[in-house]
Coordinates of C-alpha atoms in Angstrom, one line a residue:
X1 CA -8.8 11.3 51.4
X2 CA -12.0 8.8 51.2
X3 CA -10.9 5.2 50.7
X4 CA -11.0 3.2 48.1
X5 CA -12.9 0.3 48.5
X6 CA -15.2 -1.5 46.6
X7 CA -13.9 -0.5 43.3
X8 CA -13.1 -2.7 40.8
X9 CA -10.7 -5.5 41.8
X10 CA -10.7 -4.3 45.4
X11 CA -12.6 -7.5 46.0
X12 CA -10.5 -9.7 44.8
X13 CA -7.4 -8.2 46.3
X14 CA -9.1 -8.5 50.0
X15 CA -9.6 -12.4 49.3
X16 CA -5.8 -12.9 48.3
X17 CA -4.6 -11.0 51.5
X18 CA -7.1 -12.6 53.5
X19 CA -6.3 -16.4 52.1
X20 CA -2.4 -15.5 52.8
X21 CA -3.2 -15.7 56.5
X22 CA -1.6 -12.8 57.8
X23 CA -4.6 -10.5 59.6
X24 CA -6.1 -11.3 62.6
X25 CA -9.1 -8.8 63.3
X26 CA -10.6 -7.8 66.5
X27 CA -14.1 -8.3 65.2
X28 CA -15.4 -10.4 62.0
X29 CA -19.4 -9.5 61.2
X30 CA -21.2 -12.6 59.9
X31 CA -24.7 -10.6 58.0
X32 CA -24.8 -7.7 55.7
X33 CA -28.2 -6.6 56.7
X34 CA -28.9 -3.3 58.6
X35 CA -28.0 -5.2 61.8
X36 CA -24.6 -6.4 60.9
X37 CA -23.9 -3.3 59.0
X38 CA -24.8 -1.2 62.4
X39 CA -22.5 -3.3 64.0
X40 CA -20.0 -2.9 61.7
X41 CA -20.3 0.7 61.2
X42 CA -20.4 0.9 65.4
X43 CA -16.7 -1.3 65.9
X44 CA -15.3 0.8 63.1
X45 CA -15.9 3.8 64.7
X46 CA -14.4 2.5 68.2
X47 CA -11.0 2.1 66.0
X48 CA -11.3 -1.5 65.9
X49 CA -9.9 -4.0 63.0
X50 CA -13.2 -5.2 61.1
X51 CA -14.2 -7.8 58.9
X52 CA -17.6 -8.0 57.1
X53 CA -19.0 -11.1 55.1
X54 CA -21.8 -12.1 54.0
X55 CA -23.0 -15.1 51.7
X56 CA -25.0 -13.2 49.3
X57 CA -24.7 -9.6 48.1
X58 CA -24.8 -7.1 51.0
X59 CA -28.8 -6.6 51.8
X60 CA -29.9 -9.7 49.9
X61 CA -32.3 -11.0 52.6
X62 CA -34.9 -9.1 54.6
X63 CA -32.8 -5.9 54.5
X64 CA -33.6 -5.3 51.5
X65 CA -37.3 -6.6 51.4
X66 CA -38.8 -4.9 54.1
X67 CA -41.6 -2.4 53.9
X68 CA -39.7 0.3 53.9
X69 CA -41.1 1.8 57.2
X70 CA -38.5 3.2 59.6
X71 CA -41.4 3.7 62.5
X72 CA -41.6 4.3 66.0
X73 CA -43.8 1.1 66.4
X74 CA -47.5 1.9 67.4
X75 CA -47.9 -1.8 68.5
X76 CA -45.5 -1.6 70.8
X77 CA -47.0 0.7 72.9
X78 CA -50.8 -1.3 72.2
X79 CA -49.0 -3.9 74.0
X80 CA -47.6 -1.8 76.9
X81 CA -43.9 -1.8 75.6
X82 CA -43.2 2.2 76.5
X83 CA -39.1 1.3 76.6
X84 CA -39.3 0.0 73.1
X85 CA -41.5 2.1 71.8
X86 CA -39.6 5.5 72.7
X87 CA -36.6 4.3 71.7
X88 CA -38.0 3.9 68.1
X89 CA -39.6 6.8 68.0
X90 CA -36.4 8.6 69.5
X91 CA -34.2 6.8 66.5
X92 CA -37.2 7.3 64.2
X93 CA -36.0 11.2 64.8
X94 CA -32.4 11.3 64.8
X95 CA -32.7 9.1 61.6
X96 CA -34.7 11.8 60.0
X97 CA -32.6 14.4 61.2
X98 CA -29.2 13.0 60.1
X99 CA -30.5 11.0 57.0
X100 CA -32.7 13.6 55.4
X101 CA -33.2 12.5 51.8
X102 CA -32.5 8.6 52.8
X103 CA -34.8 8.4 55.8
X104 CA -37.8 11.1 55.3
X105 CA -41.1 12.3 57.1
X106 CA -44.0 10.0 55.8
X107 CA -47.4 11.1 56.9
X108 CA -50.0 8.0 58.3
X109 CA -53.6 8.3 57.6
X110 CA -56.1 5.8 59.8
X111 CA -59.4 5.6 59.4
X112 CA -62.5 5.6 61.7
X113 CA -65.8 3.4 61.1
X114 CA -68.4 3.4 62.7
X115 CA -68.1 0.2 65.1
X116 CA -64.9 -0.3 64.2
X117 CA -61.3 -0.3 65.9
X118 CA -59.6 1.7 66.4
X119 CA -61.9 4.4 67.7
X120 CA -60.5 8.1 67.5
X121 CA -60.6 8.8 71.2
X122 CA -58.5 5.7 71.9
X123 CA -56.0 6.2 68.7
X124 CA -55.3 9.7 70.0
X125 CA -54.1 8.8 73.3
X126 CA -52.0 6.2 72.1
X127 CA -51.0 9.0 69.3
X128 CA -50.2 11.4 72.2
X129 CA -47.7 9.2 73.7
X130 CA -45.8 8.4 70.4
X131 CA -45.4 12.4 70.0
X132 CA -44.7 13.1 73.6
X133 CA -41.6 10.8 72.5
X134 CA -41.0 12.5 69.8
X135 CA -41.2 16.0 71.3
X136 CA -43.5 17.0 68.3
X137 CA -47.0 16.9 68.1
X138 CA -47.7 15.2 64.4
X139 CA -51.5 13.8 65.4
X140 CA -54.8 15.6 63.9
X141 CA -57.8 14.3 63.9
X142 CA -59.6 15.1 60.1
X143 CA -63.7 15.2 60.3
X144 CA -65.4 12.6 57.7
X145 CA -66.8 16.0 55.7
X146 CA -63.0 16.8 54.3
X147 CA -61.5 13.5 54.1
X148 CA -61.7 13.1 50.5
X149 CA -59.3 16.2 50.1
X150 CA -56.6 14.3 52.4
X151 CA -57.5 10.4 51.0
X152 CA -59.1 10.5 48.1
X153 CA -60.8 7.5 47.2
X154 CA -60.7 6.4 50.5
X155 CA -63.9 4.0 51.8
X156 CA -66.5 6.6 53.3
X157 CA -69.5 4.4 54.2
X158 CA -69.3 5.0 57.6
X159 CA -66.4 7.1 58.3
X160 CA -66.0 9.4 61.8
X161 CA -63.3 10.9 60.3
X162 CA -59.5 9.7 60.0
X163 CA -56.3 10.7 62.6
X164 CA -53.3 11.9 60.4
X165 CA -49.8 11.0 62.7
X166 CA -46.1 10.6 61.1
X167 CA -43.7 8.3 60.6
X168 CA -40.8 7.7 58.0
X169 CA -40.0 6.0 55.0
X170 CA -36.4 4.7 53.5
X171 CA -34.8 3.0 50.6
X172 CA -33.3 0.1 53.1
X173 CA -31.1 -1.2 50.6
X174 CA -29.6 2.0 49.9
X175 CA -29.6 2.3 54.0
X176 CA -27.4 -0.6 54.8
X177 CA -24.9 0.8 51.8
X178 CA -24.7 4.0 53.2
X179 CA -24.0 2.3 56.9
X180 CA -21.8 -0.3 55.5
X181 CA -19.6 3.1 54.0
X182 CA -19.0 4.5 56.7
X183 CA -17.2 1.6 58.1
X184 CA -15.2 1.2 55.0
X185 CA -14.1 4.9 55.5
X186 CA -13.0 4.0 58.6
X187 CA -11.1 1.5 58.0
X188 CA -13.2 -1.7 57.9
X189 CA -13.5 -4.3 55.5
X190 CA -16.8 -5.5 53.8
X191 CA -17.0 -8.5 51.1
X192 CA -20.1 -9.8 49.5
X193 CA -20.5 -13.4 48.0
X194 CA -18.2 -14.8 51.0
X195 CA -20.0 -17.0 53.6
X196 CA -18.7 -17.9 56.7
X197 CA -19.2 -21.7 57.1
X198 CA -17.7 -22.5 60.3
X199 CA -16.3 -21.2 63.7
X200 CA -12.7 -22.1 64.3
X201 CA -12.1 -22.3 68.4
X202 CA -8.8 -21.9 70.2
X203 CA -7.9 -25.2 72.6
X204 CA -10.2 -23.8 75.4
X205 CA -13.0 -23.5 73.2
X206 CA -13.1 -19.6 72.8
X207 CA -14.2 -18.5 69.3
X208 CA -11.1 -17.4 67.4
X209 CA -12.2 -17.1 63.8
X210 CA -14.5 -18.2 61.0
X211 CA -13.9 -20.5 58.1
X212 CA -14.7 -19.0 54.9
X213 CA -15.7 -19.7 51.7
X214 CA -15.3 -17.2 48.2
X215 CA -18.9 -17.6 45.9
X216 CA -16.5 -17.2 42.8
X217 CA -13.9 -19.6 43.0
X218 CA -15.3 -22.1 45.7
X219 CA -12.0 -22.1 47.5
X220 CA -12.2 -22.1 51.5
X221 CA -9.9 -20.7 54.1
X222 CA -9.2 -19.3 57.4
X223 CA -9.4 -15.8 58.9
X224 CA -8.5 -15.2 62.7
X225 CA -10.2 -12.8 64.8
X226 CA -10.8 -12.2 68.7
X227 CA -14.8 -12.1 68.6
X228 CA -16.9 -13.2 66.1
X229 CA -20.8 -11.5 65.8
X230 CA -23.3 -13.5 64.0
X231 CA -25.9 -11.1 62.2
X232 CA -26.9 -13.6 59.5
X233 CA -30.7 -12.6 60.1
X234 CA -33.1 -15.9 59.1
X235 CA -29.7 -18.0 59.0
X236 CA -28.9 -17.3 62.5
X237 CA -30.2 -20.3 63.5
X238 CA -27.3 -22.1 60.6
X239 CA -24.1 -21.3 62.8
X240 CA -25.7 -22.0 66.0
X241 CA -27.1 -25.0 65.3
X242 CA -23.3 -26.6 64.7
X243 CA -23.1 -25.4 68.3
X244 CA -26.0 -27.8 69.6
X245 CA -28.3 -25.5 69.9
X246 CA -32.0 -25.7 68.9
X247 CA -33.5 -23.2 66.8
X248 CA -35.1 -19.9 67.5
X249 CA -36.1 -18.5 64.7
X250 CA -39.5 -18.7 63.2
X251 CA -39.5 -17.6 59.4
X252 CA -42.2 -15.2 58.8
X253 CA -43.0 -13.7 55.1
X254 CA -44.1 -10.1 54.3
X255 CA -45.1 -10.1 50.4
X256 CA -45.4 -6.4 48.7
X257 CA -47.2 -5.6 45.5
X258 CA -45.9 -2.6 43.2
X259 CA -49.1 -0.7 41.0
X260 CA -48.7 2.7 39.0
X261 CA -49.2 5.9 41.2
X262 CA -51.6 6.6 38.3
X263 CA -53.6 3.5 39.4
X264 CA -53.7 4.4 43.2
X265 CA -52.4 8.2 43.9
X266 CA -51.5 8.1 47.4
X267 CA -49.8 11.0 49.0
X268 CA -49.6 9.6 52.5
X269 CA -49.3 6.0 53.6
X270 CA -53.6 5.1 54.3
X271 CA -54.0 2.3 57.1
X272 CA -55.9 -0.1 57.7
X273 CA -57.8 -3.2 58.6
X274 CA -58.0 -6.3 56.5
X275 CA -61.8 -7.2 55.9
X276 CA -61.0 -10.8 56.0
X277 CA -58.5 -11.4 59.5
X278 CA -58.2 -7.6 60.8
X279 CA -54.6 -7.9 60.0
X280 CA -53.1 -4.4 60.4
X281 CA -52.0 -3.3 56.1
X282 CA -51.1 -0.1 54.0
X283 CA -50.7 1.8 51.1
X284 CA -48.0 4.2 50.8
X285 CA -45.8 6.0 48.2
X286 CA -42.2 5.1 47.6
X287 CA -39.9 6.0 44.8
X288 CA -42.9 7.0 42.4
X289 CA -45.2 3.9 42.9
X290 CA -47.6 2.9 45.5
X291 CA -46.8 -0.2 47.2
X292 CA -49.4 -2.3 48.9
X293 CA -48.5 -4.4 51.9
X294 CA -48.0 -6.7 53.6
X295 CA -48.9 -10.3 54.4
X296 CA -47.5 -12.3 57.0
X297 CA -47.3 -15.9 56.9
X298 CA -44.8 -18.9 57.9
X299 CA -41.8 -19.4 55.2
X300 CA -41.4 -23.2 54.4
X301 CA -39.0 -23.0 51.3
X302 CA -35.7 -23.0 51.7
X303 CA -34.1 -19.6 52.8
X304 CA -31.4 -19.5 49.9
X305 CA -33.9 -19.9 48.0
X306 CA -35.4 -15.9 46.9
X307 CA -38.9 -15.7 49.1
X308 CA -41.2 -14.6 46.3
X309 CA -44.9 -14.3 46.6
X310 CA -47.7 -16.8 46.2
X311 CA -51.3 -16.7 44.5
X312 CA -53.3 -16.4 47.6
X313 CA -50.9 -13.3 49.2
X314 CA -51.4 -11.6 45.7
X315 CA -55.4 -12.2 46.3
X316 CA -55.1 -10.9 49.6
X317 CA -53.7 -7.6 49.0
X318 CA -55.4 -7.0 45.8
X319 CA -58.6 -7.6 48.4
X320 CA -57.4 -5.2 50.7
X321 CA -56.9 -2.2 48.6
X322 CA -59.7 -2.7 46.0
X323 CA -62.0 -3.0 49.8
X324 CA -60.6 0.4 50.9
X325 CA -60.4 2.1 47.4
X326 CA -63.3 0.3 46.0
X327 CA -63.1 3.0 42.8
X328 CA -59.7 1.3 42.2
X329 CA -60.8 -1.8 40.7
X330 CA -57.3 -3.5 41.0
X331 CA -56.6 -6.4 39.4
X332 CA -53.6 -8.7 38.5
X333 CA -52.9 -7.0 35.5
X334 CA -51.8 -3.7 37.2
X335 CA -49.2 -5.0 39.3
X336 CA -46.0 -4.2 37.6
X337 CA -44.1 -6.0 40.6
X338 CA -44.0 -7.6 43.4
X339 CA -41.0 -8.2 46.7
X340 CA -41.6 -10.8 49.6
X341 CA -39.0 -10.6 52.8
X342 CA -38.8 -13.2 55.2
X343 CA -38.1 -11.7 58.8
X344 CA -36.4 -13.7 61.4
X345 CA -38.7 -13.5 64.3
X346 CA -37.6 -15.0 67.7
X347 CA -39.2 -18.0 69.2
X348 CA -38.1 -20.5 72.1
X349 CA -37.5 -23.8 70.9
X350 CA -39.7 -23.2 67.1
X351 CA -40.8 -26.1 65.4
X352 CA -40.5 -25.5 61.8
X353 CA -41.9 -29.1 60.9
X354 CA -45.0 -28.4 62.8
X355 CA -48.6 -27.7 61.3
X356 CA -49.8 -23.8 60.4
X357 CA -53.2 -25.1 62.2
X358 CA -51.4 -26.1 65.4
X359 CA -53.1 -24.6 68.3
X360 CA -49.9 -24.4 70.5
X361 CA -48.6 -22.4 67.8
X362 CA -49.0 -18.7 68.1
X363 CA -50.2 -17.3 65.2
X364 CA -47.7 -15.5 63.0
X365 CA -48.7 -11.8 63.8
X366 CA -49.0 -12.7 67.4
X367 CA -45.4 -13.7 68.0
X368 CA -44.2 -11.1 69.7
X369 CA -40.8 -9.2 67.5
X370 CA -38.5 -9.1 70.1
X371 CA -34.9 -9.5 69.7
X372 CA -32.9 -11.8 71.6
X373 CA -28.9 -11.8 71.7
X374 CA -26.7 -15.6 72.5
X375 CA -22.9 -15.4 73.4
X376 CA -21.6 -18.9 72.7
X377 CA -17.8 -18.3 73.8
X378 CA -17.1 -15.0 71.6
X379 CA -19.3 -15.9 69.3
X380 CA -22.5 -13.3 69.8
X381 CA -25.5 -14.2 67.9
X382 CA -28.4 -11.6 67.4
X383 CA -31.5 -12.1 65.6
X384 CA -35.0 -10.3 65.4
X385 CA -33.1 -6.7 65.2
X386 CA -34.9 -3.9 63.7
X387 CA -34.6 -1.4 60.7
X388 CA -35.2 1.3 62.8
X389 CA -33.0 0.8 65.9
X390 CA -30.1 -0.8 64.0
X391 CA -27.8 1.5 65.8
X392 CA -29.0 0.9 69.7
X393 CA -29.1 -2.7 68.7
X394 CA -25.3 -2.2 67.6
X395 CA -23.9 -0.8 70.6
X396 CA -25.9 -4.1 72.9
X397 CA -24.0 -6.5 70.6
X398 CA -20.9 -4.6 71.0
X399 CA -21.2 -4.5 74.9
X400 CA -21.4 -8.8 74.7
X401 CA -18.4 -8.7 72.4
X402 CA -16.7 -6.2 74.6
X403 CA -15.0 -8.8 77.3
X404 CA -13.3 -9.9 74.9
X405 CA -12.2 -6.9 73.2
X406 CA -11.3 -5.6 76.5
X407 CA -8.2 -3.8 75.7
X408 CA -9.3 -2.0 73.0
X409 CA -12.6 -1.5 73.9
X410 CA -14.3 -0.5 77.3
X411 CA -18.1 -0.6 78.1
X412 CA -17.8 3.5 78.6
X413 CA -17.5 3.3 74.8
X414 CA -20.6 1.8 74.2
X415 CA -23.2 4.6 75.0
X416 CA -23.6 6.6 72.4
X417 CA -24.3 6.0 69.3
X418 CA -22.5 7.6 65.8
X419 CA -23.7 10.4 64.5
X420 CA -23.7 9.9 60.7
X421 CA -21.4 13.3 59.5
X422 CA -23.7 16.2 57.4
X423 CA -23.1 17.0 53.9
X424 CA -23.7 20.3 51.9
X425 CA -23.5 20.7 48.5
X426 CA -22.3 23.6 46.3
X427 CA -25.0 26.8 44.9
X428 CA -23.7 26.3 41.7
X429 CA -24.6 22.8 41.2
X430 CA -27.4 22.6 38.1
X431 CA -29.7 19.9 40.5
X432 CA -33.1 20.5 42.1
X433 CA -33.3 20.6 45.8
X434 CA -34.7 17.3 46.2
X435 CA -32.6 16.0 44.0
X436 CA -29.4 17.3 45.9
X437 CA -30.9 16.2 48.9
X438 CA -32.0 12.6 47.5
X439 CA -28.2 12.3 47.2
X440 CA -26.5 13.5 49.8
X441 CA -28.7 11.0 52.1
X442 CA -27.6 7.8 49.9
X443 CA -23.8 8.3 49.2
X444 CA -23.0 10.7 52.3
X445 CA -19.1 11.8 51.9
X446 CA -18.9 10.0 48.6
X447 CA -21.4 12.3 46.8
X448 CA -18.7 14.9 46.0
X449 CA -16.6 12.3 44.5
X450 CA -20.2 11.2 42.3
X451 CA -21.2 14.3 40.9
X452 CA -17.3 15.3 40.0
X453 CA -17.3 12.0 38.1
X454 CA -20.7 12.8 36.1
X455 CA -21.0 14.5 32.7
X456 CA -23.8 16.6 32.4
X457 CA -26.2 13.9 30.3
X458 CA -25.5 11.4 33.3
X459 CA -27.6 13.6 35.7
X460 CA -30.7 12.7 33.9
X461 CA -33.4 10.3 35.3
X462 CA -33.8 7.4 33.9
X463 CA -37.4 7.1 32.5
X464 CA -39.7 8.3 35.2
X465 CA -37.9 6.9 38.3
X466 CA -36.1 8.6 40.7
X467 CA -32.9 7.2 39.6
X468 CA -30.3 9.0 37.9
X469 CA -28.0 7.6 35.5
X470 CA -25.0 8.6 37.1
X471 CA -26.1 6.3 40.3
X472 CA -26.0 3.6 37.6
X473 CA -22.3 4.4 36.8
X474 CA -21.3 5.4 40.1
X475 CA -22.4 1.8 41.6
X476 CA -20.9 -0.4 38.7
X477 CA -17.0 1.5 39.8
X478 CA -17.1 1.7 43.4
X479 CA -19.9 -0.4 44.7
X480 CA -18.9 -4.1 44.7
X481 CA -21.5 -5.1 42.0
X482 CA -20.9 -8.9 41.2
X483 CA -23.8 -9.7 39.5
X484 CA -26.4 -7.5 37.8
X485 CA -29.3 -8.3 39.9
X486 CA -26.8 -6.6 42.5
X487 CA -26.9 -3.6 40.6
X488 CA -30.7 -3.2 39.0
X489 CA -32.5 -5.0 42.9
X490 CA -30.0 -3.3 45.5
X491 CA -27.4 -0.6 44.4
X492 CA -30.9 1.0 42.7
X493 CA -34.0 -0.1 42.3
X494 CA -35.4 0.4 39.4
X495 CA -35.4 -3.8 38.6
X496 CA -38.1 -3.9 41.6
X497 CA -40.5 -1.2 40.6
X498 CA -40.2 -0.8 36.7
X499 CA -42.1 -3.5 34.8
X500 CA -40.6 -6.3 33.4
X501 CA -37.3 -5.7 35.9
X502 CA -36.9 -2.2 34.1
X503 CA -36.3 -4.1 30.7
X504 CA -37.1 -0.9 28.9
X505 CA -35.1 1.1 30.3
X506 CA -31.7 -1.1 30.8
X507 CA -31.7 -2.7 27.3
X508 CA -30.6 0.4 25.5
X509 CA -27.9 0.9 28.4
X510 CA -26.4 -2.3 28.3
X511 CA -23.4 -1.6 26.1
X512 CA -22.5 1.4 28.7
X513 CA -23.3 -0.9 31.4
X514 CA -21.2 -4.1 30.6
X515 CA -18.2 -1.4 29.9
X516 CA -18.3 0.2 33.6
X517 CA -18.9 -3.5 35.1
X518 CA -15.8 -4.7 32.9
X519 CA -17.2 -7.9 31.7
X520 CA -17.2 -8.9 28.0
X521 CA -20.5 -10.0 25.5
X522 CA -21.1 -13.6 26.8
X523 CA -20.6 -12.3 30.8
X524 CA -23.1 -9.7 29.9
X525 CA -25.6 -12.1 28.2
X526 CA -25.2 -14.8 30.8
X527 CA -25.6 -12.1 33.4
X528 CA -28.8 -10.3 31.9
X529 CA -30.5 -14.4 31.5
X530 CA -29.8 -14.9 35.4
X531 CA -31.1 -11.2 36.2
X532 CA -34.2 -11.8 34.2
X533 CA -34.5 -15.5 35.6
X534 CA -34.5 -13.7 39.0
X535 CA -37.0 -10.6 38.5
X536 CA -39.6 -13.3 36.4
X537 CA -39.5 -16.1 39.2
X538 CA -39.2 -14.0 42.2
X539 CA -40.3 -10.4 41.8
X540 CA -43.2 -10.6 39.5
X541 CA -46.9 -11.7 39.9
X542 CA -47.4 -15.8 40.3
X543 CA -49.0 -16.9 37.1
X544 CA -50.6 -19.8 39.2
X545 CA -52.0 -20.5 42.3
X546 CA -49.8 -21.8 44.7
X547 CA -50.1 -22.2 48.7
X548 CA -48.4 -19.6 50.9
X549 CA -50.0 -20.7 54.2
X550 CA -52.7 -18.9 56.2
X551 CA -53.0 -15.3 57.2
X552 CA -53.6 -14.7 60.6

């Protein structure tokens, strides 16, 4: 018997038990990103009592908003960091293995110039390392003459030739879902819209619980618990700052642009070097577009404020493809969308107030992307995790937490990581391979229960995304959907890769929708204004120029 949470007025029920007072938890999780979800899914496992919040919807920040790439980290090893990197690459694998149709194979293409970095002998050693970790060899080296039939399109004034090496892809919203199930199945308890505003602290100044507050109603109240672990990402810096600490985290923003495969076919993700800075960017396939990305710049607006992306970013990456498919001709006016994330990189004692031209300032894509991890008296802090070792970053938060879960949990507990459980599904079933497979690696154990629930007609895709309209169903009863936004940006994604925040596709769903979600004509209305407010301001193309900083 899979539980039952997240369906509808499971929410609701959590916040009246939880305002009565009566539940202390071992462990309350501040963040619903990928790292507080790992950590989540990592306690629940270890059988203890677990409380989730978070102050938006569950991967409303970066986890959400990232590139996509779950990747064994090439940089690291340019800058000599073999631990790290093999660690990535040796999640990068498991991920694959376990996750197959959530976390999949993406080939890399680089190319070689003439006089340009990086030069093919120098790429393939660094190449052979990453598969040495990876116990695979992935790395081939394609001669300039035959290019065009692996990168079409590609830039060929010249070209040596380009090195084709592997990494993977993922829908990271659909990622932290899938991780913040599994905790719910075993037992754990994860609630949206509910931030944590405050640390209570017993007489001798030991954290012993967080003071909440509920999004819907306004009301605050207390909830006991033995640890706490803040995972709150770019607001990291929020909680520990009422501790009297300075900050650490510098704000950095990765803006993404959306185009038509039709516009720019790309079967493999093509890297390169930006013509104006050298920055390292790509083009890749994901859910039947191509994305383009990414910038990297320091975030001065408010973090509760959506990051969305500015004139010059738009310029940049228009620049960057249209320079390496020069056929492309991209303008504006084929961008269907846009998403910017803002990552919480690590920095001693950063001054947000400072200038972007400051030369005692590192410049943002030479701060190193490290993460560092603060115990403040049971409260553990962690900030700078990444997508891909979410679960190794789990189990070093756990072991801080652990002296003072010490009778329920021992540091022998904490070496291994969960295996997420395999799937199979029926012969019978009428549903492409890929299809069966796209499914099984975002619901996990509850895909039986969605494809029992689905009439025949609701296993159709919904115009030419990948999306079925069953998902659409299945996430409006038994995914925690508060507002619609919740639904069309995270739950799926159609809103961030259909024009228009999939307008064309929704409108004619909307009575079926607003029946599933429970709400009545005006909720609907006043739901489908905000949504539209949201895609227009924040996931769309800037209508006029506006300054995002410098891109160094």
């Amino acid at each position: 018997m899979i539980a039952a949470n997240w369906t509808p007025g499971w929410r609701a029920e959590q916040i009246r038990a939880l305002k009565a007072g009566d539940t202390e938890f071992d462990l309350i999780v501040i963040g619903g990103g990928i790292t507080g979800a790992g950590v989540y899914r990592e306690a629940c496992a270890r059988g203890l009592t677990v409380l989730l919040v978070d102050q938006k919807d569950f991967a409303w920040g970066t986890s959400s908003r990232s590139s996509k790439m779950v990747h064994g980290g090439l940089r690291y090893l340019g800058k000599g960091q073999f631990g790290l990197a093999k660690d990535s690459v040796t999640e990068r694998q498991n991920l694959m293995e376990q996750l197959q149709g959530l976390v999949d194979p993406l080939p890399f293409l680089m190319g070689h110039y003439k006089g340009g970095f990086p030069g093919p002998w120098v790429f393939d050693k660094l190449l052979a390392i990453y598969d040495f970790f990876a116990g695979k060899k992935y790395r081939k080296f394609i001669e300039s003459h035959v290019q065009d039939y692996w990168a079409p399109g590609v830039r060929s004034e010249d070209l040596l030739g380009v090195t084709h090496f592997m990494d993977a892809v993922t829908d990271d919203a659909r990622l932290v879902m899938r991780v913040l199930d599994d905790g719910n199945r075993l037992g754990g308890t994860a609630l949206n819209y509910l931030k944590a505003t405050d640390l209570l602290r017993d007489a001798s100044g030991v954290t012993s619980g967080v003071c909440l507050q509920d999004d819907s109603s306004g009301d605050t109240f207390h909830v006991r618990s033995r640890a706490v672990v803040n995972a709150s990402g770019a607001w990291t810096d929020e909680l520990r700052q009422k501790l009297g600490h300075k900050k650490h985290i510098r704000p950095l923003r990765g803006s993404h642009l959306v185009v038509p495969f039709w516009r720019l076919p790309v079967s493999f993700s093509v890297s390169f070097f930006h013509p104006e800075d050298k920055r390292p960017v790509f083009v890749f396939p994901w859910e039947g577009q191509t994305v383009i990305g990414t910038t990297d710049l320091d975030h001065k607006p408010e973090l509760n404020q959506e990051a969305h992306i500015h004139a010059d970013e738009l310029r940049y990456l228009l620049d960057a493809a249209n320079y390496q498919f020069s056929k492309a001709e991209l303008t504006a006016s084929d961008v269907t969308a846009s998403w910017s994330g803002v990552r919480p990189v690590v920095v001693d004692g950063y001054d947000s107030s400072s200038d972007d031209s400051d030369p005692e300032q590192a410049t943002p894509s030479d701060e190193k992307r490290e993460h560092m991890i603060w115990d403040d008296q049971g409260c553990v802090s962690i900030a700078g995790g990444k997508l891909t070792t979410f679960r190794l970053l789990a189990l070093e938060v756990l072991r801080a937490a652990q002296p003072y879960l010490s009778d329920k949990l021992s540091q022998r507990d904490l070496t291994e990581t969960s295996d997420f459980e395999p799937q199979t599904l029926p012969d019978s079933l009428r549903l492409s391979a890929s299809v069966q497979r796209r499914l099984i690696g975002r619901y996990g154990a509850r895909v039986h229960a969605l494809l029992k629930s689905a009439e025949q007609s609701d296993l159709r895709h919904l115009g030419t995304s990948e999306t079925l309209l069953q998902e659409l169903r299945w996430a409006c009863r038994n995914e925690c959907v508060t507002h619609l936004d919740d639904l069309l940006l995270r739950r799926v994604r159609i809103g961030m890769l259909q024009p228009n925040g999939a307008r064309a596709l929704i409108q004619p769903l909307a009575e079926l929708l607003r029946r599933e979600l429970g709400w009545s004509s005006e909720r609907w209305q006043d739901e489908w204004q905000r949504y539209m407010g949201i895609v227009q301001r924040y996931y769309s193309v800037p209508l006029a120029s506006s300054s995002g900083g410098r891109h160094d």
